[in-house]
Amino acid sequence: MAFLADANSQATAAAAARRKVLEGLRITDQLFRGLTMSSAYFVLILLGAIFASLVIGGYLAFATFGFSFLTTEVWNPVTEQFGALAPIYGTIVTSFIAMLVAVPISIGIAVFLTELCPMALRRPIGIAIELLAGVPSIIYGIWGLFFFAPVIQRYVQPELIEAFKNVPVLNQLFAGPPYGIGILTSALILAMMVLPFITAVCRDVFETVPPVLKEAAYGMGWTTREVVRNVVIPYTRVGIIGGVMLGLGRALGETMAVTFVIGNAHRISGSILAPGTTISATIANEFTEAVGDVYTSSLIALGLILFFITFIVLALARLMLMRIEKKAGA
């Protein structure tokens, strides 16, 4: 009987200890759940706070100028007449040209590193790409202003003007005196800045392709070009689009490098060789000198417009990814 009583007491103590451990685990799990949920909500609250501050700060500009704020090119702080069309145009055009240049080169570098590059060179080239990604934007701006822009002005722009002077449409796109600085120069600087980000993402996703797929393709007699086109890129298209969107987001919001080389002219020109401006460059140049509520509100309204442009681009990218994933699942 004493043995049974002792066994029962030990079982009771063990059950109590087990309940205590389980209760501690339950509390810890609840705390962890609450912490992670709070972190997620904090991101939403922060995003909402940024949006609300931009709306409140830019309300006066939209109330004063209405919809014409988006369709007017005039930007005159003296008469307090402001329009966002020129910065919007410059932001979209420079980002588009930058991606047009950077995406093919980035994918080409990633393909070379994963499929063709000798093993001895993969690490040095990879480190060089990572170093490019770590260079501050103001360094790109200084280098672009004092070295790249003079080279463009002396050797590239005159050749473009001469080559396309008799070609319809293109003679307007590459027209005007060779300033050196301008939309094309800033777009090329942006392309250099986003190239390492897109390359790094593409390289990482290319390395996730199962070797058996490529080996099977090579076994069928396909060349490396055919393997990349028909196996590697289709398998990693979602990751490639993600890398491109990462680069586009960097290009849309870049400030200092663009400010140095775009010319900061509030006008729209049909030539990409002409000076222009972007939303971020306008805000960086003029915010500290803004005098008056309308002037300040107009600059904040530009920030709200950039916020919307970035949101629309990311939303379209997400929609594209969802369609690709749905098609792949079907």
Coordinates of C-alpha atoms in Angstrom, one line a residue:
M1 CA 0.0 0.0 0.0
A2 CA 2.8 2.4 0.9
F3 CA 4.4 1.6 -2.5
L4 CA 1.2 2.4 -4.3
A5 CA 0.8 5.7 -2.4
D6 CA 4.3 6.6 -3.2
A7 CA 3.8 5.8 -6.9
N8 CA 0.6 7.9 -7.0
S9 CA 2.3 10.8 -5.3
Q10 CA 5.2 10.7 -7.9
A11 CA 2.7 10.5 -10.8
T12 CA 0.8 13.4 -9.4
A13 CA 4.0 15.4 -9.0
A14 CA 5.1 14.5 -12.5
A15 CA 1.7 15.5 -13.9
A16 CA 1.9 18.8 -12.1
A17 CA 5.4 19.5 -13.4
R18 CA 4.2 18.6 -16.9
R19 CA 1.3 21.0 -16.6
K20 CA 3.6 23.7 -15.4
V21 CA 6.0 23.2 -18.3
L22 CA 3.1 23.2 -20.8
E23 CA 1.6 26.3 -19.2
G24 CA 5.0 28.0 -19.5
L25 CA 5.3 27.0 -23.2
R26 CA 1.7 28.2 -23.8
I27 CA 2.5 31.6 -22.2
T28 CA 5.8 31.8 -24.2
D29 CA 4.0 31.0 -27.4
Q30 CA 1.4 33.6 -26.7
L31 CA 4.0 36.2 -26.1
F32 CA 5.8 35.3 -29.3
R33 CA 2.6 35.4 -31.2
G34 CA 1.8 38.8 -29.8
L35 CA 5.3 40.1 -30.5
T36 CA 5.3 39.0 -34.1
M37 CA 1.7 40.3 -34.6
S38 CA 2.7 43.7 -33.1
S39 CA 5.7 43.9 -35.4
A40 CA 3.4 43.3 -38.4
Y41 CA 0.9 45.9 -37.2
F42 CA 3.7 48.3 -36.6
V43 CA 4.7 48.2 -40.3
L44 CA 1.0 49.0 -41.2
I45 CA 0.8 51.8 -38.7
L46 CA 4.1 53.3 -39.8
L47 CA 3.0 53.1 -43.5
G48 CA -0.4 54.7 -42.6
A49 CA 1.4 57.4 -40.6
I50 CA 3.6 58.3 -43.5
F51 CA 0.7 58.4 -45.9
A52 CA -1.4 60.5 -43.5
S53 CA 1.4 63.0 -43.0
L54 CA 1.9 63.4 -46.7
V55 CA -1.8 63.9 -47.3
I56 CA -2.1 66.5 -44.5
G57 CA 1.1 68.3 -45.6
G58 CA 0.1 68.3 -49.3
Y59 CA -3.5 69.2 -48.9
L60 CA -3.0 72.9 -49.3
A61 CA -1.3 72.5 -52.6
F62 CA -4.1 70.3 -54.0
A63 CA -6.7 72.7 -52.5
T64 CA -5.0 75.7 -54.1
F65 CA -4.3 74.3 -57.6
G66 CA -6.7 71.3 -57.8
F67 CA -6.1 68.7 -60.5
S68 CA -4.1 71.2 -62.5
F69 CA -1.2 70.6 -60.1
L70 CA -0.7 67.3 -61.9
T71 CA -1.0 68.7 -65.4
T72 CA 0.9 72.0 -65.1
E73 CA 4.5 72.3 -66.0
V74 CA 5.1 75.8 -64.4
W75 CA 7.1 75.8 -61.2
N76 CA 7.6 79.4 -60.1
P77 CA 8.3 80.0 -56.4
V78 CA 8.2 83.8 -56.9
T79 CA 4.6 83.9 -58.1
E80 CA 3.7 80.7 -56.1
Q81 CA 2.6 78.9 -59.2
F82 CA 3.4 75.2 -58.9
G83 CA 2.9 72.2 -61.1
A84 CA 4.2 68.6 -60.8
L85 CA 4.1 67.5 -64.4
A86 CA 7.8 68.1 -65.1
P87 CA 9.1 66.2 -62.1
I88 CA 6.6 63.4 -62.7
Y89 CA 7.8 63.2 -66.3
G90 CA 11.5 63.2 -65.3
T91 CA 11.0 60.5 -62.7
I92 CA 9.2 58.1 -65.1
V93 CA 11.4 58.7 -68.1
T94 CA 14.7 58.4 -66.2
S95 CA 13.5 55.2 -64.4
F96 CA 12.3 53.7 -67.6
I97 CA 15.5 54.3 -69.5
A98 CA 17.6 53.1 -66.5
M99 CA 15.6 49.8 -66.4
L100 CA 15.8 49.5 -70.2
V101 CA 19.6 49.6 -69.9
A102 CA 20.1 47.8 -66.5
V103 CA 17.8 44.7 -66.8
P104 CA 19.4 43.0 -69.9
I105 CA 22.9 43.7 -68.6
S106 CA 22.1 42.4 -65.1
I107 CA 20.5 39.2 -66.4
G108 CA 23.5 38.7 -68.7
I109 CA 26.0 39.1 -65.8
A110 CA 23.9 36.7 -63.7
V111 CA 23.8 34.1 -66.5
F112 CA 27.6 34.4 -67.0
L113 CA 28.3 34.0 -63.3
T114 CA 26.1 30.9 -62.9
E115 CA 26.5 29.2 -66.2
L116 CA 29.7 30.3 -68.0
C117 CA 32.1 32.0 -65.6
P118 CA 35.3 30.0 -64.6
M119 CA 35.2 29.1 -60.9
A120 CA 38.3 31.2 -60.2
L121 CA 36.5 34.4 -61.4
R122 CA 33.1 33.9 -59.8
R123 CA 34.1 35.1 -56.4
P124 CA 36.0 38.2 -57.5
I125 CA 33.3 39.3 -59.9
G126 CA 30.6 38.6 -57.3
I127 CA 32.5 40.7 -54.7
A128 CA 32.9 43.5 -57.2
I129 CA 29.1 43.5 -57.8
E130 CA 28.5 43.6 -54.0
L131 CA 30.9 46.6 -53.7
L132 CA 29.0 48.5 -56.4
A133 CA 25.8 48.0 -54.4
G134 CA 27.5 49.4 -51.4
V135 CA 28.8 52.6 -53.0
P136 CA 26.8 55.6 -51.5
S137 CA 24.6 57.4 -54.0
I138 CA 26.4 60.8 -53.5
I139 CA 29.6 59.1 -54.8
Y140 CA 27.8 58.1 -57.9
G141 CA 26.6 61.7 -58.2
I142 CA 30.0 63.3 -57.8
W143 CA 31.6 60.8 -60.2
G144 CA 28.8 61.4 -62.7
L145 CA 29.1 65.2 -62.5
F146 CA 32.9 65.5 -62.8
F147 CA 33.8 62.5 -65.0
F148 CA 30.9 60.8 -66.6
A149 CA 28.9 63.9 -67.7
P150 CA 32.0 65.4 -69.5
V151 CA 32.6 62.1 -71.3
I152 CA 29.0 62.0 -72.4
Q153 CA 29.1 65.6 -73.5
R154 CA 32.3 65.2 -75.5
Y155 CA 32.0 61.8 -77.1
V156 CA 28.5 60.3 -76.8
Q157 CA 25.9 63.1 -77.2
P158 CA 27.5 64.6 -80.4
E159 CA 27.6 61.2 -82.0
L160 CA 23.9 60.5 -81.1
I161 CA 22.8 63.9 -82.5
E162 CA 24.7 63.4 -85.7
A163 CA 23.6 59.8 -86.1
F164 CA 19.9 60.5 -85.8
K165 CA 19.6 64.0 -87.2
N166 CA 17.9 62.6 -90.4
V167 CA 15.8 59.9 -88.7
P168 CA 12.1 60.9 -88.0
V169 CA 11.1 60.9 -84.3
L170 CA 14.6 59.9 -83.2
N171 CA 15.9 63.3 -84.3
Q172 CA 13.6 64.9 -81.8
L173 CA 14.5 62.3 -79.1
F174 CA 18.3 63.1 -79.5
A175 CA 18.1 66.8 -80.3
G176 CA 19.6 69.9 -78.9
P177 CA 23.1 71.0 -77.8
P178 CA 25.2 68.4 -75.9
Y179 CA 25.0 69.7 -72.4
G180 CA 26.5 66.6 -70.8
I181 CA 24.1 66.7 -67.9
G182 CA 20.4 65.8 -68.5
I183 CA 17.9 63.1 -68.5
L184 CA 20.0 60.5 -70.4
T185 CA 23.0 61.0 -68.2
S186 CA 21.0 60.7 -65.0
A187 CA 19.2 57.6 -66.4
L188 CA 22.6 56.0 -67.2
I189 CA 23.8 56.7 -63.6
L190 CA 20.6 55.2 -62.3
A191 CA 21.2 52.1 -64.4
M192 CA 24.7 51.7 -62.9
M193 CA 23.2 52.0 -59.4
V194 CA 20.4 49.5 -59.8
L195 CA 22.5 47.0 -61.8
P196 CA 24.2 45.3 -58.8
F197 CA 20.9 44.8 -57.0
I198 CA 19.2 43.2 -60.0
T199 CA 22.3 41.1 -60.7
A200 CA 22.5 39.8 -57.2
V201 CA 18.9 38.8 -57.1
C202 CA 19.0 37.1 -60.5
R203 CA 22.2 35.3 -59.6
D204 CA 20.7 33.9 -56.4
V205 CA 17.5 32.7 -58.1
F206 CA 19.5 31.2 -61.0
E207 CA 21.4 29.1 -58.5
T208 CA 18.1 27.6 -57.2
V209 CA 17.4 25.9 -60.5
P210 CA 17.7 22.1 -59.9
P211 CA 20.8 20.8 -61.7
V212 CA 18.9 17.8 -62.9
L213 CA 16.8 20.0 -65.1
K214 CA 19.8 21.6 -66.8
E215 CA 21.5 18.2 -67.1
A216 CA 18.5 16.8 -68.8
A217 CA 18.4 19.7 -71.2
Y218 CA 22.1 19.3 -72.0
G219 CA 21.6 15.6 -72.4
M220 CA 19.0 16.4 -75.2
G221 CA 21.7 18.3 -77.0
W222 CA 20.6 21.9 -76.1
T223 CA 23.2 24.6 -76.1
T224 CA 23.8 26.9 -73.1
R225 CA 21.7 29.6 -74.7
E226 CA 18.8 27.3 -75.2
V227 CA 19.1 26.0 -71.6
V228 CA 19.1 29.5 -70.2
R229 CA 16.1 30.6 -72.4
N230 CA 14.0 27.5 -72.0
V231 CA 14.9 26.2 -68.5
V232 CA 16.6 28.7 -66.3
I233 CA 14.6 31.9 -67.1
P234 CA 11.2 30.2 -67.1
Y235 CA 12.0 28.4 -63.8
T236 CA 13.1 31.7 -62.1
R237 CA 10.8 34.3 -63.8
V238 CA 9.1 35.2 -60.5
G239 CA 12.5 35.9 -58.8
I240 CA 13.7 37.9 -61.8
I241 CA 10.6 40.1 -61.8
G242 CA 11.1 40.6 -58.0
G243 CA 14.7 41.7 -58.7
V244 CA 13.6 44.1 -61.4
M245 CA 11.0 45.6 -59.1
L246 CA 13.6 46.0 -56.4
G247 CA 15.8 47.9 -58.9
L248 CA 12.8 50.0 -60.2
G249 CA 11.9 51.0 -56.6
R250 CA 15.5 52.2 -56.1
A251 CA 15.5 54.1 -59.4
L252 CA 12.2 55.8 -58.7
G253 CA 13.3 57.2 -55.3
E254 CA 17.0 57.9 -55.9
T255 CA 17.8 61.5 -55.0
M256 CA 21.4 62.7 -54.7
A257 CA 23.0 61.0 -57.7
V258 CA 20.2 62.3 -59.9
T259 CA 20.3 65.7 -58.4
F260 CA 24.0 66.1 -59.5
V261 CA 23.6 65.2 -63.1
I262 CA 20.0 65.8 -64.3
G263 CA 20.3 69.6 -64.6
N264 CA 17.3 70.4 -62.3
A265 CA 15.3 72.2 -64.9
H266 CA 11.5 72.4 -64.4
R267 CA 10.5 71.8 -68.0
I268 CA 9.5 69.0 -70.3
S269 CA 11.6 68.5 -73.4
G270 CA 11.1 66.0 -76.2
S271 CA 14.9 65.3 -76.2
I272 CA 16.4 63.0 -73.6
L273 CA 19.6 65.0 -73.9
A274 CA 18.0 68.1 -72.4
P275 CA 18.1 68.9 -68.6
G276 CA 15.1 68.0 -66.5
T277 CA 14.2 67.1 -63.0
T278 CA 12.6 64.4 -60.9
I279 CA 10.4 64.4 -57.8
S280 CA 13.1 63.4 -55.4
A281 CA 15.6 65.9 -56.9
T282 CA 13.1 68.7 -56.7
I283 CA 12.4 68.0 -53.0
A284 CA 16.1 67.7 -52.2
N285 CA 17.0 70.9 -53.9
E286 CA 14.3 73.2 -52.7
F287 CA 12.9 71.9 -49.4
T288 CA 15.3 73.8 -47.2
E289 CA 14.7 77.0 -49.2
A290 CA 10.9 76.7 -49.3
V291 CA 9.3 79.9 -48.0
G292 CA 5.6 80.0 -47.5
D293 CA 2.9 77.4 -46.8
V294 CA 2.0 76.8 -50.5
Y295 CA 5.6 76.2 -51.5
T296 CA 6.2 73.8 -48.7
S297 CA 2.9 72.0 -49.3
S298 CA 3.7 71.7 -53.0
L299 CA 6.9 69.9 -52.2
I300 CA 5.2 67.6 -49.8
A301 CA 2.5 66.9 -52.4
L302 CA 5.3 65.8 -54.7
G303 CA 6.4 63.3 -52.1
L304 CA 2.8 62.1 -52.0
I305 CA 2.8 61.6 -55.8
L306 CA 6.0 59.7 -55.6
F307 CA 4.5 57.5 -52.9
F308 CA 1.5 56.8 -55.2
I309 CA 3.8 56.0 -58.2
T310 CA 5.8 53.6 -56.1
F311 CA 2.7 51.9 -54.7
I312 CA 1.1 51.6 -58.2
V313 CA 4.4 50.1 -59.6
L314 CA 4.6 47.5 -56.7
A315 CA 0.9 46.7 -57.0
L316 CA 1.2 46.0 -60.7
A317 CA 4.3 43.9 -60.1
R318 CA 2.4 41.9 -57.5
L319 CA -0.5 41.4 -59.9
M320 CA 1.9 40.2 -62.6
L321 CA 3.5 37.8 -60.2
M322 CA 0.1 36.4 -59.1
R323 CA -0.9 35.8 -62.8
I324 CA 2.4 34.1 -63.5
E325 CA 2.0 31.8 -60.4
K326 CA -1.6 31.1 -61.3
K327 CA -0.6 30.2 -64.9
A328 CA 2.2 28.0 -63.6
G329 CA -0.1 26.2 -61.2
A330 CA -2.6 25.6 -64.0

